[in-house]
Short mmCIF file of C-alpha atoms and ligand atoms in Angstrom, two decimals:
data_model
loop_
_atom_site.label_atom_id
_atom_site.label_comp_id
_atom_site.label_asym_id
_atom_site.label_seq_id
_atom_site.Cartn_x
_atom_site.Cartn_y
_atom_site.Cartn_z
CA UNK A 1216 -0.78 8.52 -26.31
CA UNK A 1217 3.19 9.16 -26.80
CA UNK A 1218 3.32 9.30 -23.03
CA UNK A 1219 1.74 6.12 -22.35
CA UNK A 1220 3.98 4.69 -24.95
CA UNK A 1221 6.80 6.54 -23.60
CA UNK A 1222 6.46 5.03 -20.16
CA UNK A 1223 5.75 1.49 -21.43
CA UNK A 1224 9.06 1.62 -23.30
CA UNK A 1225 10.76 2.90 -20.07
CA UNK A 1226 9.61 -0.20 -18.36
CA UNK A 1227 10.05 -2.71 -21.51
CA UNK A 1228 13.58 -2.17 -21.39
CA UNK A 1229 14.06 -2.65 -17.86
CA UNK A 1230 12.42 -5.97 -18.15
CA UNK A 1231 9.63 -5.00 -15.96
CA UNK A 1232 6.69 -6.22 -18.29
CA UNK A 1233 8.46 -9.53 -19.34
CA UNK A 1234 6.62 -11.97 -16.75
CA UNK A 1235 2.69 -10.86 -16.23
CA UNK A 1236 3.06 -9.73 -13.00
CA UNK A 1237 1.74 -6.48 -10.70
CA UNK A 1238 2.75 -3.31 -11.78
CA UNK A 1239 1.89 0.18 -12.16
CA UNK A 1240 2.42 0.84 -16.23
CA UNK A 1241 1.89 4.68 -16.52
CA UNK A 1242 2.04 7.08 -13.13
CA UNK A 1243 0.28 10.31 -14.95
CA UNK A 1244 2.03 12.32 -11.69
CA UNK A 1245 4.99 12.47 -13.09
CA UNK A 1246 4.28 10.58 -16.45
CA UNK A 1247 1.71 12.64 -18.05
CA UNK A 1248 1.10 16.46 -19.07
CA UNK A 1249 -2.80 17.85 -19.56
CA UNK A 1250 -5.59 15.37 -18.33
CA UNK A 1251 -3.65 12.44 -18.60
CA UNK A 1252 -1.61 13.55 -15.17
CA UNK A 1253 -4.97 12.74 -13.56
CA UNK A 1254 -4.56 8.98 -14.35
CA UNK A 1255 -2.72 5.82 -12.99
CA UNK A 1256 -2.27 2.13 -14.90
CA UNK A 1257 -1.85 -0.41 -13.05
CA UNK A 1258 -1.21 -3.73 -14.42
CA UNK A 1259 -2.50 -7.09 -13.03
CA UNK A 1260 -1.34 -10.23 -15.60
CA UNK A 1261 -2.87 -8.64 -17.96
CA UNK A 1262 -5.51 -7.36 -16.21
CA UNK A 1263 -5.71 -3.46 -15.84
CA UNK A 1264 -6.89 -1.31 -13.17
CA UNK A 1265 -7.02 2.51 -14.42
CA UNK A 1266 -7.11 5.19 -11.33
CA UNK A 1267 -8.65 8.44 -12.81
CA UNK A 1268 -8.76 11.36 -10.79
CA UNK A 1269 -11.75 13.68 -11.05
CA UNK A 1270 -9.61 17.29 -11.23
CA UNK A 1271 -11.43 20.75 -12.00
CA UNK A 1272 -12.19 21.77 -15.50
CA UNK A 1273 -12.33 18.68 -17.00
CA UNK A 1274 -15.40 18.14 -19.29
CA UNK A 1275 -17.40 14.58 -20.02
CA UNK A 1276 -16.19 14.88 -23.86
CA UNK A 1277 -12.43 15.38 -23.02
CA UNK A 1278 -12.73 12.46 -20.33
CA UNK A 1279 -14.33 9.71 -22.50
CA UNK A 1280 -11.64 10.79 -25.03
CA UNK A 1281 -8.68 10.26 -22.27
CA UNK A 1282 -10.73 6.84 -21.91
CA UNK A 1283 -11.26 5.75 -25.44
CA UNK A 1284 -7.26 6.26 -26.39
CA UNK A 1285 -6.12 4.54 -23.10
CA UNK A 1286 -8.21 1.57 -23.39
CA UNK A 1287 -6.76 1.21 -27.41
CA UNK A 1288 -3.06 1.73 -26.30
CA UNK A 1289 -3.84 -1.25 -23.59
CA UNK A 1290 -6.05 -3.45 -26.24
CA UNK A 1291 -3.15 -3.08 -28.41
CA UNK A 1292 -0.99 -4.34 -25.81
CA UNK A 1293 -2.96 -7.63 -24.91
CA UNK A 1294 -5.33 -6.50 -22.25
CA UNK A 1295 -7.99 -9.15 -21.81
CA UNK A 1296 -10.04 -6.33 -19.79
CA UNK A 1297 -10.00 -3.10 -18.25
CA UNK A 1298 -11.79 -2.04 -15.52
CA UNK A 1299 -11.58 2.13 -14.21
CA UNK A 1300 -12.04 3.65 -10.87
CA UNK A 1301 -13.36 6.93 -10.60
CA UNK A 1302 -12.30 9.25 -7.52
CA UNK A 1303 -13.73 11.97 -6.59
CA UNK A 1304 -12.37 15.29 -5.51
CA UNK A 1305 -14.11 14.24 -2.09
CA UNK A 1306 -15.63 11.59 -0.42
CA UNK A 1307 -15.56 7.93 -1.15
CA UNK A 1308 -15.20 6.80 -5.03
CA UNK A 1309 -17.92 4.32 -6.54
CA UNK A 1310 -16.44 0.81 -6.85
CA UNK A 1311 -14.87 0.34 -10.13
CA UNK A 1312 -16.69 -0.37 -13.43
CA UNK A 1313 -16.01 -2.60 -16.42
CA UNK A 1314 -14.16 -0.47 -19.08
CA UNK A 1315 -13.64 -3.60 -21.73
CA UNK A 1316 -13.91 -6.93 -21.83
CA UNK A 1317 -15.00 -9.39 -18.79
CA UNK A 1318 -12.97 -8.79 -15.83
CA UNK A 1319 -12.17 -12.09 -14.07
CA UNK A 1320 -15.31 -12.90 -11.41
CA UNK A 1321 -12.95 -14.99 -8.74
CA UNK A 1322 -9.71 -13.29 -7.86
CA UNK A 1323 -6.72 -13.55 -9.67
CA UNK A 1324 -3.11 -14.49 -8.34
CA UNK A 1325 -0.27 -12.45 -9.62
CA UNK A 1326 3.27 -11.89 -8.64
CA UNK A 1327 5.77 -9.08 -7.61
CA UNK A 1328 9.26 -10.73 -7.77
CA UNK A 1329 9.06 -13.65 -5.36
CA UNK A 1330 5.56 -12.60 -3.67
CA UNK A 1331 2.50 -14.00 -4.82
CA UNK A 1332 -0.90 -12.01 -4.41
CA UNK A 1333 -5.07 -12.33 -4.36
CA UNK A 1334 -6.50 -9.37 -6.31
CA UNK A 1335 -9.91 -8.42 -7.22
CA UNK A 1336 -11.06 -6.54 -9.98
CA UNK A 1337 -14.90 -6.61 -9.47
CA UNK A 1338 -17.08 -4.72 -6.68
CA UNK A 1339 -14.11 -3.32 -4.78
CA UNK A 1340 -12.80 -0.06 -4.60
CA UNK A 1341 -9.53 -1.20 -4.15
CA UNK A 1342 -7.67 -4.71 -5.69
CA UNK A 1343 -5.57 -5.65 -2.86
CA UNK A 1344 -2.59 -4.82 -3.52
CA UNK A 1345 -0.56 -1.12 -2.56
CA UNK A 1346 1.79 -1.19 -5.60
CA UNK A 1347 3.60 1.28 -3.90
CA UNK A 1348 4.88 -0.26 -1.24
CA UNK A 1349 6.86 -2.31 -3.02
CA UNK A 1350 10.46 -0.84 -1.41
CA UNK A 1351 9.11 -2.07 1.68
CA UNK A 1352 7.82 -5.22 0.90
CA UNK A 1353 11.80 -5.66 -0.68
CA UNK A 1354 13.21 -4.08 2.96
CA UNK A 1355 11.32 -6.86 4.78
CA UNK A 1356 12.47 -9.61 2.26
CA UNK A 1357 16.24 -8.43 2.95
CA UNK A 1358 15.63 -7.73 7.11
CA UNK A 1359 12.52 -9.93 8.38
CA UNK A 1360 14.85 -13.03 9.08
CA UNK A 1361 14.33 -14.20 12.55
CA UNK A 1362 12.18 -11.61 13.80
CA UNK A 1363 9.33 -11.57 15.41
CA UNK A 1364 7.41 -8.73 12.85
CA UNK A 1365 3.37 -7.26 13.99
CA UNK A 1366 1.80 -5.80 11.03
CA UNK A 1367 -0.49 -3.35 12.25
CA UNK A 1368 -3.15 -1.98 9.63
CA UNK A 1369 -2.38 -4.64 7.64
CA UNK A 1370 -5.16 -4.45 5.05
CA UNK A 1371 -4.65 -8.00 3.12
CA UNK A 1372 -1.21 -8.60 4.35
CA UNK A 1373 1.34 -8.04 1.64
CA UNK A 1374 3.98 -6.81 4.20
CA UNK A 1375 3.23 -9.45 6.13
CA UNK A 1376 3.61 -11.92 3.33
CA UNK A 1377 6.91 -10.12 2.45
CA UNK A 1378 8.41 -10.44 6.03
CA UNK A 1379 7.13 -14.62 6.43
CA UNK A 1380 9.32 -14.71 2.61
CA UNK A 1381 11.90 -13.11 4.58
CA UNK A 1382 12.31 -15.66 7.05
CA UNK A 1383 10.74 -14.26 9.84
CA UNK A 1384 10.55 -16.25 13.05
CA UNK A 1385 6.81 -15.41 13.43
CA UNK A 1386 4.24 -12.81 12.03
CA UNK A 1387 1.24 -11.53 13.46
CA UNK A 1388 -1.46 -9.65 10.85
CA UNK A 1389 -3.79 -7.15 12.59
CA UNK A 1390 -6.77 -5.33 10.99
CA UNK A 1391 -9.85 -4.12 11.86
CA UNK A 1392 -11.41 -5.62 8.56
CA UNK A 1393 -12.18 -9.47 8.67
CA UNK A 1394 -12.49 -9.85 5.06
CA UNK A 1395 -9.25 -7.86 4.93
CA UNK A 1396 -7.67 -10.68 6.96
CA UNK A 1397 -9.59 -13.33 5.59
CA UNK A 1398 -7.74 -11.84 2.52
CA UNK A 1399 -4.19 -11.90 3.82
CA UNK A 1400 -5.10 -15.55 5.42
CA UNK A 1401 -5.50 -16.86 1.69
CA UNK A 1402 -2.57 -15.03 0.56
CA UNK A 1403 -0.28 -17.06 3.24
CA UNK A 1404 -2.01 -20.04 1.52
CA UNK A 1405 -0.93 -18.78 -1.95
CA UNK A 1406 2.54 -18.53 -0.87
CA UNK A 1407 2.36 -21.48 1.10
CA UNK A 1408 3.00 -20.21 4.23
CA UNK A 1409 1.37 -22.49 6.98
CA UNK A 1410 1.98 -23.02 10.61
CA UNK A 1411 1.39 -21.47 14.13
CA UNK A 1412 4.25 -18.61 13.86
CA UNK A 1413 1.89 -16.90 11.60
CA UNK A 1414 -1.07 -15.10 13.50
CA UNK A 1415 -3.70 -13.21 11.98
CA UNK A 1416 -6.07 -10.93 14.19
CA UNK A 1417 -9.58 -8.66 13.18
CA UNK A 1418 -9.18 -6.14 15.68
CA UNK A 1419 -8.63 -2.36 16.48
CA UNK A 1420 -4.99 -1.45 17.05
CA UNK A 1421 -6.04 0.62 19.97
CA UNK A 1422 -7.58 -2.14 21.62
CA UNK A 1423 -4.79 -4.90 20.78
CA UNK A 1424 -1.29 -3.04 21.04
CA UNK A 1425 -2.06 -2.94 24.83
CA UNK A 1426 -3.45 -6.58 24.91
CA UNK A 1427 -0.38 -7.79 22.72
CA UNK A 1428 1.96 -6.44 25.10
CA UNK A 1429 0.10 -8.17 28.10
CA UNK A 1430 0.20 -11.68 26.22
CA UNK A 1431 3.27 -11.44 23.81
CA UNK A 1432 5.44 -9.18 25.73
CA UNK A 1433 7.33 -7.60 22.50
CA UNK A 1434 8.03 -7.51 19.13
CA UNK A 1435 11.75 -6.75 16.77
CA UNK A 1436 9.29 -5.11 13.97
CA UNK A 1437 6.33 -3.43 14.19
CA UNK A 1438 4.72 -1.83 11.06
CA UNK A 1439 2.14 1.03 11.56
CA UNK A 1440 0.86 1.92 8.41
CA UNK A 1441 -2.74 4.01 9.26
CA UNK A 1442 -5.54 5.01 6.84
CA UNK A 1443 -5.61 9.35 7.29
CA UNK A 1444 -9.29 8.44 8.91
CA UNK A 1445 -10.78 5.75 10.67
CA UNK A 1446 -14.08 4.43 12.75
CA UNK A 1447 -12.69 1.73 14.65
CA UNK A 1448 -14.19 -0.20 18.12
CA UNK A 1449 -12.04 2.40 20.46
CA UNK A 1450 -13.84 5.59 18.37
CA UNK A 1451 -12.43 7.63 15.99
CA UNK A 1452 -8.52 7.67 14.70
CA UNK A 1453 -6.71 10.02 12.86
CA UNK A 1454 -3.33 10.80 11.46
CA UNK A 1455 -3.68 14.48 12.42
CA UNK A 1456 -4.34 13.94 15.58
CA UNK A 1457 -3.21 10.86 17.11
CA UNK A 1458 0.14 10.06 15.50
CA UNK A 1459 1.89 10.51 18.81
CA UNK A 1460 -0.84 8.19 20.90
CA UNK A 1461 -0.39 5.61 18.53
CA UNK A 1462 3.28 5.60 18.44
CA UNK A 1463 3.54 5.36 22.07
CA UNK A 1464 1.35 2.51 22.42
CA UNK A 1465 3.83 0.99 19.50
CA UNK A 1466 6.83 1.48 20.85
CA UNK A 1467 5.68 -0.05 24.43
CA UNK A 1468 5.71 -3.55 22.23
CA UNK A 1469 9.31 -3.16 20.66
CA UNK A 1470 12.29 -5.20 21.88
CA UNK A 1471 15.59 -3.52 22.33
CA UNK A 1472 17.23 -3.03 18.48
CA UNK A 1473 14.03 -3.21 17.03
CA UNK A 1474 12.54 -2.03 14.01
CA UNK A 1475 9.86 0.53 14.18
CA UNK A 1476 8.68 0.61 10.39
CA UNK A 1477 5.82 3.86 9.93
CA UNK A 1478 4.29 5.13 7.00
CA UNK A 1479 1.24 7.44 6.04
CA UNK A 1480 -0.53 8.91 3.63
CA UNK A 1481 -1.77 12.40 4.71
CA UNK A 1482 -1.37 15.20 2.59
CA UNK A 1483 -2.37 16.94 5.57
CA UNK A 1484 0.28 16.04 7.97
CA UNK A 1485 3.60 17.09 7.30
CA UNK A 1486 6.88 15.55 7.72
CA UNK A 1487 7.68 17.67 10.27
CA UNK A 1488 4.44 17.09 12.12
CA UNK A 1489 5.14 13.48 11.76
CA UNK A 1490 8.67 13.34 13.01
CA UNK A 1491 7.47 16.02 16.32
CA UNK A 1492 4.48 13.07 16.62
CA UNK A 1493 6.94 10.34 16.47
CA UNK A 1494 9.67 12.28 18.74
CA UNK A 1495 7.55 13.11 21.73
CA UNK A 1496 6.06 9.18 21.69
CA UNK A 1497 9.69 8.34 21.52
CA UNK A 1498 10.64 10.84 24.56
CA UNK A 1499 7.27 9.51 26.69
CA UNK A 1500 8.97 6.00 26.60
CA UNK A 1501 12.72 7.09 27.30
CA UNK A 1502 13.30 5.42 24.10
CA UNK A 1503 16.04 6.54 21.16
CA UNK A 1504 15.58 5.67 17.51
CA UNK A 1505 18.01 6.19 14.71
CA UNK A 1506 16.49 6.51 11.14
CA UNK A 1507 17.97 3.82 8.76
CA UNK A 1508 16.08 5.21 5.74
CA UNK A 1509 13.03 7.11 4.64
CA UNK A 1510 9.84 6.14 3.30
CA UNK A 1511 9.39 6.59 -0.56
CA UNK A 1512 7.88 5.37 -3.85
CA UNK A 1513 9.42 2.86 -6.10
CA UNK A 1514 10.55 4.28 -9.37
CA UNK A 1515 7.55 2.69 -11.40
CA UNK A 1516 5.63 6.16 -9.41
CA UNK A 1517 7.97 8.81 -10.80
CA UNK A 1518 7.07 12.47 -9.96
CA UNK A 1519 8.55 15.50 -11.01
CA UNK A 1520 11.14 17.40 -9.65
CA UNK A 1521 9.73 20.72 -8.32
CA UNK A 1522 6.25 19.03 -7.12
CA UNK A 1523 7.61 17.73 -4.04
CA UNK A 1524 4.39 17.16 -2.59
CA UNK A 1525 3.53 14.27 -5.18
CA UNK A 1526 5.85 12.23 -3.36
CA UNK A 1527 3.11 11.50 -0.75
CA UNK A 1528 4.20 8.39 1.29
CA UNK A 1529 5.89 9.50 4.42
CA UNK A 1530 7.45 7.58 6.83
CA UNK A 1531 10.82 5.76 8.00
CA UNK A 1532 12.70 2.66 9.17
CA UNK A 1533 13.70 2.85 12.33
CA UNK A 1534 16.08 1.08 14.81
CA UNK A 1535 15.68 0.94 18.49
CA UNK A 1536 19.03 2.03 20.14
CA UNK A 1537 18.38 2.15 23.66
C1 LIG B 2716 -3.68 2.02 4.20
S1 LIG B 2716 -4.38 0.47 4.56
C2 LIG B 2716 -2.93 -0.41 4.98
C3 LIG B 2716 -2.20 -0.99 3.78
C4 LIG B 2716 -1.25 -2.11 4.13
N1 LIG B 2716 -0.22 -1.68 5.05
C5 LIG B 2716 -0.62 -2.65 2.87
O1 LIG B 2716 0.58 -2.39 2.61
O2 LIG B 2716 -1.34 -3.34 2.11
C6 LIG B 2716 -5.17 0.80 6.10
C7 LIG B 2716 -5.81 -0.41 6.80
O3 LIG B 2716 -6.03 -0.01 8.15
C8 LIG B 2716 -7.16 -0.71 8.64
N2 LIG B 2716 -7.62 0.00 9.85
C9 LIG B 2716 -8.22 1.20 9.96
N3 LIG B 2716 -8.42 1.55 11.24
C10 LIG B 2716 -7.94 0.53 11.99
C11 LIG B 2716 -7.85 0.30 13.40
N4 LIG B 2716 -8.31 1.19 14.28
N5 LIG B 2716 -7.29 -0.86 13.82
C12 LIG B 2716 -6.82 -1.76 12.93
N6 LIG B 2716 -6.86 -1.59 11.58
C13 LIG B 2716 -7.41 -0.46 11.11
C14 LIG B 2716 -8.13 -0.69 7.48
O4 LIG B 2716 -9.07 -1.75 7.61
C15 LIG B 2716 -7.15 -0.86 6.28
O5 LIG B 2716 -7.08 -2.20 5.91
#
């Protein structure tokens, strides 16, 4: 477990574990060598959420092993309980299962810097919070003042939470998920953000980028962050196909020296795809963006240098220039 250890210490000294807080411990990308590159830690209070990837070759007796010396090193470090999500190699993984000890029932709040969040540990396949959007949930602390920001696939509205921290003049939370934005309703409440400025809408982005634009004429940020697949009310969606639709209907909705902020996770889609997408949405509307920075994982997801394709968010931050 000397690489476990190894990246604990990293993070020790940094002062990232001092405060229980949310944060991924051990990134087995770029953190671990031999089975243990097929798992993630993250760390809720302490709370932990282990990722393990199902990868070929791997035998029952070599994973319960990886399992039995992780949960140890994390006993030994506190953990009041453990729970582990399996994912498959394809299709959708199980929802997680109790590893040790009694994962909390009710959700639990925890904190990233300034940003307080609802996660859930039991019967979910996912607790609620990306850790790795954590650059851009800093970006809209630092830029969201007195703008008016739509978070599009907002899941339970942690950017959206980040921007209202930033001071924006109003927010507006779409999903197609209402427990998603019943979700990122109660996380307003944790951060006690109340009033009219913030909206939050179950919806499909199809169907309510055209309807916004209608009713709320435009927007200085608007965040597009899509799943790779999805079945929403307008049919299907995907990032291989429809980056460019979806773009256009984005950038109809952003004011003049706006922010167009779009990420995605597609292995299958390449940057190059993404930026001809982006660039022909961009030429449909006569509209010219300049790229203030790329998309990219916080250092708490370290990957190796040579495996260029573990860096898997892609994206930018863009302005509108004319
Ligand atoms: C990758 S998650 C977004 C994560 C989020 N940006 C965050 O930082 O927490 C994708 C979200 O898109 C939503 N979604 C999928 N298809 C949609 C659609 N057609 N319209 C609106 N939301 C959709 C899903 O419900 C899911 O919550």
């Amino acid at each position: 477990m000397s690489e476990l250890n190894l990246a604990w210490q990293w993070r020790a000294a940094r002062g990232l574990l001092e405060v229980p807080s949310a944060i991924r411990v051990f990134h087995g990308t770029g953190e671990g060598s031999g089975d243990l590159q097929y798992f993630a830690v993250d760390r809720f209070n302490d709370h932990y959420w282990v990722t393990q990837w199902d990868h070929p070759g791997v035998t029952t007796v070599r994973e319960q092993s990886q399992r039995k010396a992780i949960i140890a090193f994390l006993r030994d470090r506190g953990a009041q309980s453990i729970v582990g999500l399996d994912r498959p190699q394809r299709g959708v993984a199980p929802q997680a299962e109790a590893w040790w000890g009694e994962a909390p029932d009710s959700p639990i709040s925890v904190s990233e810097g300034t940003l307080n969040f609802w996660i859930r540990l039991r019967e979910t396949r996912h607790p609620g919070l990306f850790l790795d959007h954590l650059p851009l949930r800093h970006w809209l602390i630092s830029h969201a003042k007195g703008l008016r920001v739509l978070n599009t696939f907002a899941y339970t509205g942690s950017l959206s939470v980040a921007a209202a921290i930033g001071g924006a003049e109003s927010v507006t939370t779409l999903d197609l998920s209402k427990p998603s934005i019943q979700w990122a309703q109660e996380n307003f409440e944790l951060n006690r953000l109340a009033g009219t400025q913030y909206r939050f809408i179950a919806g499909d982005v199809f169907e309510w980028l055209p309807r916004l634009k209608k009713t709320n004429g435009s927007f200085d940020c608007v965040i597009l962050d899509p799943p790779s697949f999805s079945h929403g009310n307008k049919g299907n969606f995907s990032t291989a196909k429809d980056l460019a639709k979806l773009h256009a209907l984005a950038l109809d909705l952003l004011a003049p020296e706006g922010f167009l902020v779009t990420s995605i996770n597609s292995a299958n889609v390449s940057w190059q795809k993404f930026e001809g997408d982006l660039l022909s949405a961009a030429k449909e509307k006569r509209i010219e963006l300049q790229i203030l920075r790329a998309m990219d994982l916080p250092e708490t997801f370290p990957t190796r240098l040579g495996s260029g394709g573990d860096r898997y968010l892609k994206g930018w931050i863009l302005r509108r220039v004319s």
